[in-house]
PDB file of C-alpha atoms in Angstrom:
ATOM      1  CA  MET A   1     -18.437   2.969  37.391  1.00  0.00           C
ATOM      2  CA  PRO A   2     -19.375  -0.639  36.548  1.00  0.00           C
ATOM      3  CA  ALA A   3     -22.493  -1.165  34.525  1.00  0.00           C
ATOM      4  CA  ASP A   4     -24.472  -4.006  33.062  1.00  0.00           C
ATOM      5  CA  ARG A   5     -23.595  -3.959  29.380  1.00  0.00           C
ATOM      6  CA  ARG A   6     -27.177  -4.735  28.412  1.00  0.00           C
ATOM      7  CA  GLY A   7     -28.331  -1.705  30.374  1.00  0.00           C
ATOM      8  CA  ILE A   8     -26.231   0.823  28.486  1.00  0.00           C
ATOM      9  CA  GLN A   9     -27.085  -0.094  24.921  1.00  0.00           C
ATOM     10  CA  PRO A  10     -29.498   2.167  23.011  1.00  0.00           C
ATOM     11  CA  ARG A  11     -32.828   0.392  22.603  1.00  0.00           C
ATOM     12  CA  LYS A  12     -33.771   1.854  19.285  1.00  0.00           C
ATOM     13  CA  GLN A  13     -31.712   2.922  16.283  1.00  0.00           C
ATOM     14  CA  PRO A  14     -33.708   5.527  14.341  1.00  0.00           C
ATOM     15  CA  ARG A  15     -34.503   4.619  10.742  1.00  0.00           C
ATOM     16  CA  GLN A  16     -36.465   7.729   9.831  1.00  0.00           C
ATOM     17  CA  ALA A  17     -35.548  11.410   9.962  1.00  0.00           C
ATOM     18  CA  ARG A  18     -38.256  12.136  12.506  1.00  0.00           C
ATOM     19  CA  ALA A  19     -37.011   9.436  14.865  1.00  0.00           C
ATOM     20  CA  GLU A  20     -33.423  10.626  14.454  1.00  0.00           C
ATOM     21  CA  ALA A  21     -34.499  14.179  15.289  1.00  0.00           C
ATOM     22  CA  THR A  22     -36.125  12.890  18.487  1.00  0.00           C
ATOM     23  CA  ARG A  23     -32.970  11.071  19.473  1.00  0.00           C
ATOM     24  CA  GLN A  24     -30.891  14.183  18.827  1.00  0.00           C
ATOM     25  CA  ARG A  25     -33.231  16.210  21.037  1.00  0.00           C
ATOM     26  CA  ILE A  26     -32.837  13.680  23.830  1.00  0.00           C
ATOM     27  CA  LEU A  27     -29.040  13.765  23.603  1.00  0.00           C
ATOM     28  CA  THR A  28     -28.905  17.560  23.446  1.00  0.00           C
ATOM     29  CA  ALA A  29     -31.275  17.834  26.398  1.00  0.00           C
ATOM     30  CA  ALA A  30     -29.229  15.298  28.366  1.00  0.00           C
ATOM     31  CA  ALA A  31     -26.035  17.270  27.775  1.00  0.00           C
ATOM     32  CA  HIS A  32     -27.692  20.396  29.180  1.00  0.00           C
ATOM     33  CA  VAL A  33     -29.276  18.567  32.118  1.00  0.00           C
ATOM     34  CA  PHE A  34     -26.070  16.777  33.144  1.00  0.00           C
ATOM     35  CA  ALA A  35     -24.115  20.044  32.911  1.00  0.00           C
ATOM     36  CA  GLU A  36     -26.710  21.964  34.909  1.00  0.00           C
ATOM     37  CA  TYR A  37     -27.691  19.451  37.599  1.00  0.00           C
ATOM     38  CA  GLY A  38     -24.811  16.975  37.632  1.00  0.00           C
ATOM     39  CA  TYR A  39     -25.157  13.289  36.932  1.00  0.00           C
ATOM     40  CA  ALA A  40     -26.901  12.203  40.143  1.00  0.00           C
ATOM     41  CA  ALA A  41     -29.662  14.804  39.822  1.00  0.00           C
ATOM     42  CA  GLY A  42     -29.780  14.639  36.041  1.00  0.00           C
ATOM     43  CA  THR A  43     -32.741  12.278  35.947  1.00  0.00           C
ATOM     44  CA  THR A  44     -34.425  10.847  32.886  1.00  0.00           C
ATOM     45  CA  ASN A  45     -37.553  12.795  33.844  1.00  0.00           C
ATOM     46  CA  ARG A  46     -35.610  16.054  33.641  1.00  0.00           C
ATOM     47  CA  ILE A  47     -34.060  14.987  30.342  1.00  0.00           C
ATOM     48  CA  ALA A  48     -37.454  14.097  28.868  1.00  0.00           C
ATOM     49  CA  GLU A  49     -38.917  17.386  30.036  1.00  0.00           C
ATOM     50  CA  ARG A  50     -36.039  19.378  28.528  1.00  0.00           C
ATOM     51  CA  ALA A  51     -36.294  17.412  25.269  1.00  0.00           C
ATOM     52  CA  ARG A  52     -40.087  17.923  25.164  1.00  0.00           C
ATOM     53  CA  VAL A  53     -40.794  14.207  24.857  1.00  0.00           C
ATOM     54  CA  SER A  54     -42.674  11.833  27.114  1.00  0.00           C
ATOM     55  CA  ILE A  55     -40.688   9.657  29.481  1.00  0.00           C
ATOM     56  CA  GLY A  56     -42.069   6.659  27.597  1.00  0.00           C
ATOM     57  CA  SER A  57     -40.668   8.007  24.337  1.00  0.00           C
ATOM     58  CA  LEU A  58     -37.268   8.498  25.952  1.00  0.00           C
ATOM     59  CA  TYR A  59     -37.245   4.897  27.139  1.00  0.00           C
ATOM     60  CA  GLN A  60     -37.946   3.732  23.602  1.00  0.00           C
ATOM     61  CA  TYR A  61     -34.486   5.010  22.719  1.00  0.00           C
ATOM     62  CA  TYR A  62     -32.471   4.562  25.919  1.00  0.00           C
ATOM     63  CA  PRO A  63     -33.082   2.204  28.864  1.00  0.00           C
ATOM     64  CA  ASN A  64     -31.572   4.612  31.414  1.00  0.00           C
ATOM     65  CA  LYS A  65     -29.367   7.672  31.797  1.00  0.00           C
ATOM     66  CA  ASP A  66     -26.233   5.502  31.822  1.00  0.00           C
ATOM     67  CA  ALA A  67     -26.937   4.604  28.199  1.00  0.00           C
ATOM     68  CA  ILE A  68     -27.453   8.274  27.328  1.00  0.00           C
ATOM     69  CA  LEU A  69     -24.175   9.295  28.944  1.00  0.00           C
ATOM     70  CA  VAL A  70     -22.285   6.487  27.183  1.00  0.00           C
ATOM     71  CA  GLU A  71     -23.578   7.759  23.860  1.00  0.00           C
ATOM     72  CA  LEU A  72     -22.533  11.323  24.711  1.00  0.00           C
ATOM     73  CA  VAL A  73     -19.046  10.093  25.611  1.00  0.00           C
ATOM     74  CA  THR A  74     -18.876   8.032  22.415  1.00  0.00           C
ATOM     75  CA  ARG A  75     -19.786  11.067  20.336  1.00  0.00           C
ATOM     76  CA  HIS A  76     -17.187  13.153  22.130  1.00  0.00           C
ATOM     77  CA  LEU A  77     -14.577  10.486  21.440  1.00  0.00           C
ATOM     78  CA  ASP A  78     -15.621  10.168  17.795  1.00  0.00           C
ATOM     79  CA  ALA A  79     -15.248  13.923  17.339  1.00  0.00           C
ATOM     80  CA  GLY A  80     -11.750  13.774  18.784  1.00  0.00           C
ATOM     81  CA  ILE A  81     -10.800  10.854  16.556  1.00  0.00           C
ATOM     82  CA  ALA A  82     -12.109  12.631  13.466  1.00  0.00           C
ATOM     83  CA  ALA A  83     -10.199  15.801  14.346  1.00  0.00           C
ATOM     84  CA  ALA A  84      -6.985  13.865  14.962  1.00  0.00           C
ATOM     85  CA  ASP A  85      -7.348  11.808  11.785  1.00  0.00           C
ATOM     86  CA  SER A  86      -7.801  14.953   9.699  1.00  0.00           C
ATOM     87  CA  HIS A  87      -4.108  15.742  10.205  1.00  0.00           C
ATOM     88  CA  ARG A  88      -3.028  12.516   8.539  1.00  0.00           C
ATOM     89  CA  ASP A  89      -4.192  13.705   5.148  1.00  0.00           C
ATOM     90  CA  GLY A  90      -2.880  17.259   5.501  1.00  0.00           C
ATOM     91  CA  GLN A  91       0.544  18.848   5.364  1.00  0.00           C
ATOM     92  CA  LEU A  92       2.098  19.171   8.808  1.00  0.00           C
ATOM     93  CA  PRO A  93       4.330  22.123   9.710  1.00  0.00           C
ATOM     94  CA  ASP A  94       8.080  21.633   9.325  1.00  0.00           C
ATOM     95  CA  SER A  95       8.681  23.014  12.808  1.00  0.00           C
ATOM     96  CA  LEU A  96       8.380  20.519  15.648  1.00  0.00           C
ATOM     97  CA  GLU A  97       6.943  23.216  17.907  1.00  0.00           C
ATOM     98  CA  GLU A  98       4.201  24.042  15.419  1.00  0.00           C
ATOM     99  CA  THR A  99       3.423  20.349  14.928  1.00  0.00           C
ATOM    100  CA  VAL A 100       3.053  19.912  18.689  1.00  0.00           C
ATOM    101  CA  ARG A 101       0.920  23.057  18.761  1.00  0.00           C
ATOM    102  CA  LEU A 102      -1.386  21.583  16.126  1.00  0.00           C
ATOM    103  CA  PHE A 103      -1.949  18.474  18.253  1.00  0.00           C
ATOM    104  CA  VAL A 104      -2.485  20.491  21.433  1.00  0.00           C
ATOM    105  CA  ARG A 105      -4.830  22.981  19.780  1.00  0.00           C
ATOM    106  CA  THR A 106      -6.891  20.182  18.233  1.00  0.00           C
ATOM    107  CA  SER A 107      -7.313  18.492  21.611  1.00  0.00           C
ATOM    108  CA  ILE A 108      -8.225  21.767  23.317  1.00  0.00           C
ATOM    109  CA  GLY A 109     -10.750  22.578  20.602  1.00  0.00           C
ATOM    110  CA  ASN A 110     -12.503  19.275  21.225  1.00  0.00           C
ATOM    111  CA  HIS A 111     -12.957  20.108  24.924  1.00  0.00           C
ATOM    112  CA  LEU A 112     -14.191  23.689  24.942  1.00  0.00           C
ATOM    113  CA  ASP A 113     -17.942  23.212  24.560  1.00  0.00           C
ATOM    114  CA  ASP A 114     -18.995  22.671  28.173  1.00  0.00           C
ATOM    115  CA  PRO A 115     -16.521  22.124  31.034  1.00  0.00           C
ATOM    116  CA  GLN A 116     -19.269  20.956  33.401  1.00  0.00           C
ATOM    117  CA  LEU A 117     -20.444  18.292  30.984  1.00  0.00           C
ATOM    118  CA  LEU A 118     -16.827  17.307  30.383  1.00  0.00           C
ATOM    119  CA  ARG A 119     -16.413  16.690  34.122  1.00  0.00           C
ATOM    120  CA  VAL A 120     -19.491  14.475  34.170  1.00  0.00           C
ATOM    121  CA  MET A 121     -18.250  12.474  31.172  1.00  0.00           C
ATOM    122  CA  ALA A 122     -14.740  12.088  32.563  1.00  0.00           C
ATOM    123  CA  GLU A 123     -15.684  11.242  36.129  1.00  0.00           C
ATOM    124  CA  GLN A 124     -19.028   9.448  36.010  1.00  0.00           C
ATOM    125  CA  ALA A 125     -19.494   7.762  32.636  1.00  0.00           C
ATOM    126  CA  PRO A 126     -20.073   3.994  32.917  1.00  0.00           C
ATOM    127  CA  ARG A 127     -16.985   2.072  31.860  1.00  0.00           C
ATOM    128  CA  ALA A 128     -18.637   0.109  29.090  1.00  0.00           C
ATOM    129  CA  PRO A 129     -16.301  -2.562  27.625  1.00  0.00           C
ATOM    130  CA  GLU A 130     -16.887  -1.427  24.052  1.00  0.00           C
ATOM    131  CA  LEU A 131     -16.176   2.178  25.023  1.00  0.00           C
ATOM    132  CA  LEU A 132     -12.973   1.263  26.853  1.00  0.00           C
ATOM    133  CA  ASP A 133     -11.876  -0.797  23.851  1.00  0.00           C
ATOM    134  CA  LYS A 134     -12.505   2.127  21.530  1.00  0.00           C
ATOM    135  CA  ILE A 135     -10.497   4.459  23.754  1.00  0.00           C
ATOM    136  CA  TYR A 136      -7.639   1.952  23.895  1.00  0.00           C
ATOM    137  CA  ARG A 137      -7.533   1.419  20.130  1.00  0.00           C
ATOM    138  CA  HIS A 138      -7.591   5.166  19.480  1.00  0.00           C
ATOM    139  CA  LYS A 139      -4.752   5.750  21.933  1.00  0.00           C
ATOM    140  CA  GLN A 140      -2.672   2.991  20.368  1.00  0.00           C
ATOM    141  CA  ALA A 141      -3.185   4.371  16.854  1.00  0.00           C
ATOM    142  CA  ARG A 142      -2.454   7.919  18.014  1.00  0.00           C
ATOM    143  CA  THR A 143       0.720   6.833  19.787  1.00  0.00           C
ATOM    144  CA  ALA A 144       1.955   4.973  16.711  1.00  0.00           C
ATOM    145  CA  TYR A 145       1.298   8.042  14.551  1.00  0.00           C
ATOM    146  CA  VAL A 146       3.120  10.408  16.925  1.00  0.00           C
ATOM    147  CA  HIS A 147       6.003   7.957  17.180  1.00  0.00           C
ATOM    148  CA  ASP A 148       6.437   7.908  13.410  1.00  0.00           C
ATOM    149  CA  LEU A 149       6.492  11.714  13.380  1.00  0.00           C
ATOM    150  CA  ILE A 150       9.023  12.249  16.133  1.00  0.00           C
ATOM    151  CA  ALA A 151      11.253   9.275  15.318  1.00  0.00           C
ATOM    152  CA  GLY A 152      12.288  10.858  12.046  1.00  0.00           C
ATOM    153  CA  HIS A 153      12.163  14.519  13.006  1.00  0.00           C
ATOM    154  CA  PRO A 154      15.538  16.300  12.918  1.00  0.00           C
ATOM    155  CA  GLU A 155      14.729  18.463  15.956  1.00  0.00           C
ATOM    156  CA  VAL A 156      13.977  15.547  18.276  1.00  0.00           C
ATOM    157  CA  GLU A 157      16.793  14.711  20.700  1.00  0.00           C
ATOM    158  CA  VAL A 158      15.070  12.240  22.997  1.00  0.00           C
ATOM    159  CA  GLU A 159      16.474   8.727  22.543  1.00  0.00           C
ATOM    160  CA  ASP A 160      13.535   6.513  23.463  1.00  0.00           C
ATOM    161  CA  THR A 161      11.012   7.738  20.922  1.00  0.00           C
ATOM    162  CA  GLN A 162       8.520   4.986  21.777  1.00  0.00           C
ATOM    163  CA  VAL A 163       8.205   6.071  25.392  1.00  0.00           C
ATOM    164  CA  ALA A 164       8.305   9.713  24.262  1.00  0.00           C
ATOM    165  CA  ALA A 165       5.317   9.161  21.970  1.00  0.00           C
ATOM    166  CA  GLN A 166       3.370   7.553  24.806  1.00  0.00           C
ATOM    167  CA  LEU A 167       4.186  10.461  27.104  1.00  0.00           C
ATOM    168  CA  VAL A 168       3.194  13.087  24.545  1.00  0.00           C
ATOM    169  CA  VAL A 169      -0.169  11.453  23.802  1.00  0.00           C
ATOM    170  CA  ALA A 170      -0.972  10.758  27.460  1.00  0.00           C
ATOM    171  CA  THR A 171       0.113  14.224  28.599  1.00  0.00           C
ATOM    172  CA  ILE A 172      -2.015  16.061  26.060  1.00  0.00           C
ATOM    173  CA  GLU A 173      -5.026  13.878  26.801  1.00  0.00           C
ATOM    174  CA  LEU A 174      -4.831  13.991  30.589  1.00  0.00           C
ATOM    175  CA  VAL A 175      -3.753  17.610  31.064  1.00  0.00           C
ATOM    176  CA  VAL A 176      -6.318  18.980  28.624  1.00  0.00           C
ATOM    177  CA  HIS A 177      -9.071  16.943  30.259  1.00  0.00           C
ATOM    178  CA  GLN A 178      -8.148  17.943  33.786  1.00  0.00           C
ATOM    179  CA  LEU A 179      -7.525  21.641  33.303  1.00  0.00           C
ATOM    180  CA  LEU A 180     -10.399  22.398  30.946  1.00  0.00           C
ATOM    181  CA  ALA A 181     -12.800  20.455  33.150  1.00  0.00           C
ATOM    182  CA  ALA A 182     -11.588  22.128  36.346  1.00  0.00           C
ATOM    183  CA  PRO A 183     -14.014  24.433  38.218  1.00  0.00           C
ATOM    184  CA  ASP A 184     -11.575  27.344  37.930  1.00  0.00           C
ATOM    185  CA  PRO A 185     -11.350  28.664  34.365  1.00  0.00           C
ATOM    186  CA  VAL A 186      -7.995  28.570  32.611  1.00  0.00           C
ATOM    187  CA  ASP A 187      -6.803  31.052  30.011  1.00  0.00           C
ATOM    188  CA  VAL A 188      -6.843  28.865  26.908  1.00  0.00           C
ATOM    189  CA  THR A 189      -4.142  30.769  25.000  1.00  0.00           C
ATOM    190  CA  ARG A 190      -1.703  30.727  27.908  1.00  0.00           C
ATOM    191  CA  PHE A 191      -2.512  27.098  28.600  1.00  0.00           C
ATOM    192  CA  GLU A 192      -1.828  26.159  24.971  1.00  0.00           C
ATOM    193  CA  ASN A 193       1.466  28.062  24.917  1.00  0.00           C
ATOM    194  CA  GLU A 194       2.735  26.534  28.142  1.00  0.00           C
ATOM    195  CA  LEU A 195       1.772  22.979  27.200  1.00  0.00           C
ATOM    196  CA  VAL A 196       3.412  23.355  23.778  1.00  0.00           C
ATOM    197  CA  ALA A 197       6.571  24.762  25.390  1.00  0.00           C
ATOM    198  CA  MET A 198       6.688  21.911  27.909  1.00  0.00           C
ATOM    199  CA  LEU A 199       6.326  19.137  25.329  1.00  0.00           C
ATOM    200  CA  THR A 200       8.632  20.755  22.768  1.00  0.00           C
ATOM    201  CA  GLY A 201      11.292  21.302  25.414  1.00  0.00           C
ATOM    202  CA  TYR A 202      11.070  17.675  26.482  1.00  0.00           C
ATOM    203  CA  LEU A 203      11.416  16.383  22.917  1.00  0.00           C
ATOM    204  CA  THR A 204      14.295  18.679  21.915  1.00  0.00           C
ATOM    205  CA  THR A 205      16.475  18.456  25.024  1.00  0.00           C
ATOM    206  CA  ALA A 206      19.459  16.123  24.687  1.00  0.00           C
ATOM    207  CA  ARG A 207      19.929  13.709  27.583  1.00  0.00           C
TER     208      ARG A 207
END
């Protein structure tokens, strides 16, 4: 969804605790409104009412609901980046299967809060240039990290580890997004097990 970049930037960055609390209320209310009514019917009036602020106060922080949704997506992305980066400083399992499971479980955990809101973010968020750039840079860094892990792992049989790393990262991202955001609920434990088995089998099968 194209959008005027100037129209999706927050208008006001809170400098005081009270202002930050108001902004948090607006974002929390927006998440509930978008999940309940969808994006088209999730108006700024409904968001302001749910947040218990005047519509004028809301517009002091965000020029429109596009800007609110972009911030929600950015926060979702930041949470995923933080969760993924936490593995870099920790000890990974020796088993390839358990390493893959750690990546899959982390991604699933970042998408369990509200499937309806996840659908709105995935399907209707404005494609802001700075947001797309952030997504691209995160994917590149994640792919490089996974490549380093599988390139030197004794259980990996796939020859083209660069393409393999791209496939692993893209598969986890896309499949987790699609299935957890689907209208029909999926059993998370079975989903995790099957996705781990699929990726581990791909990486450990000699061609």
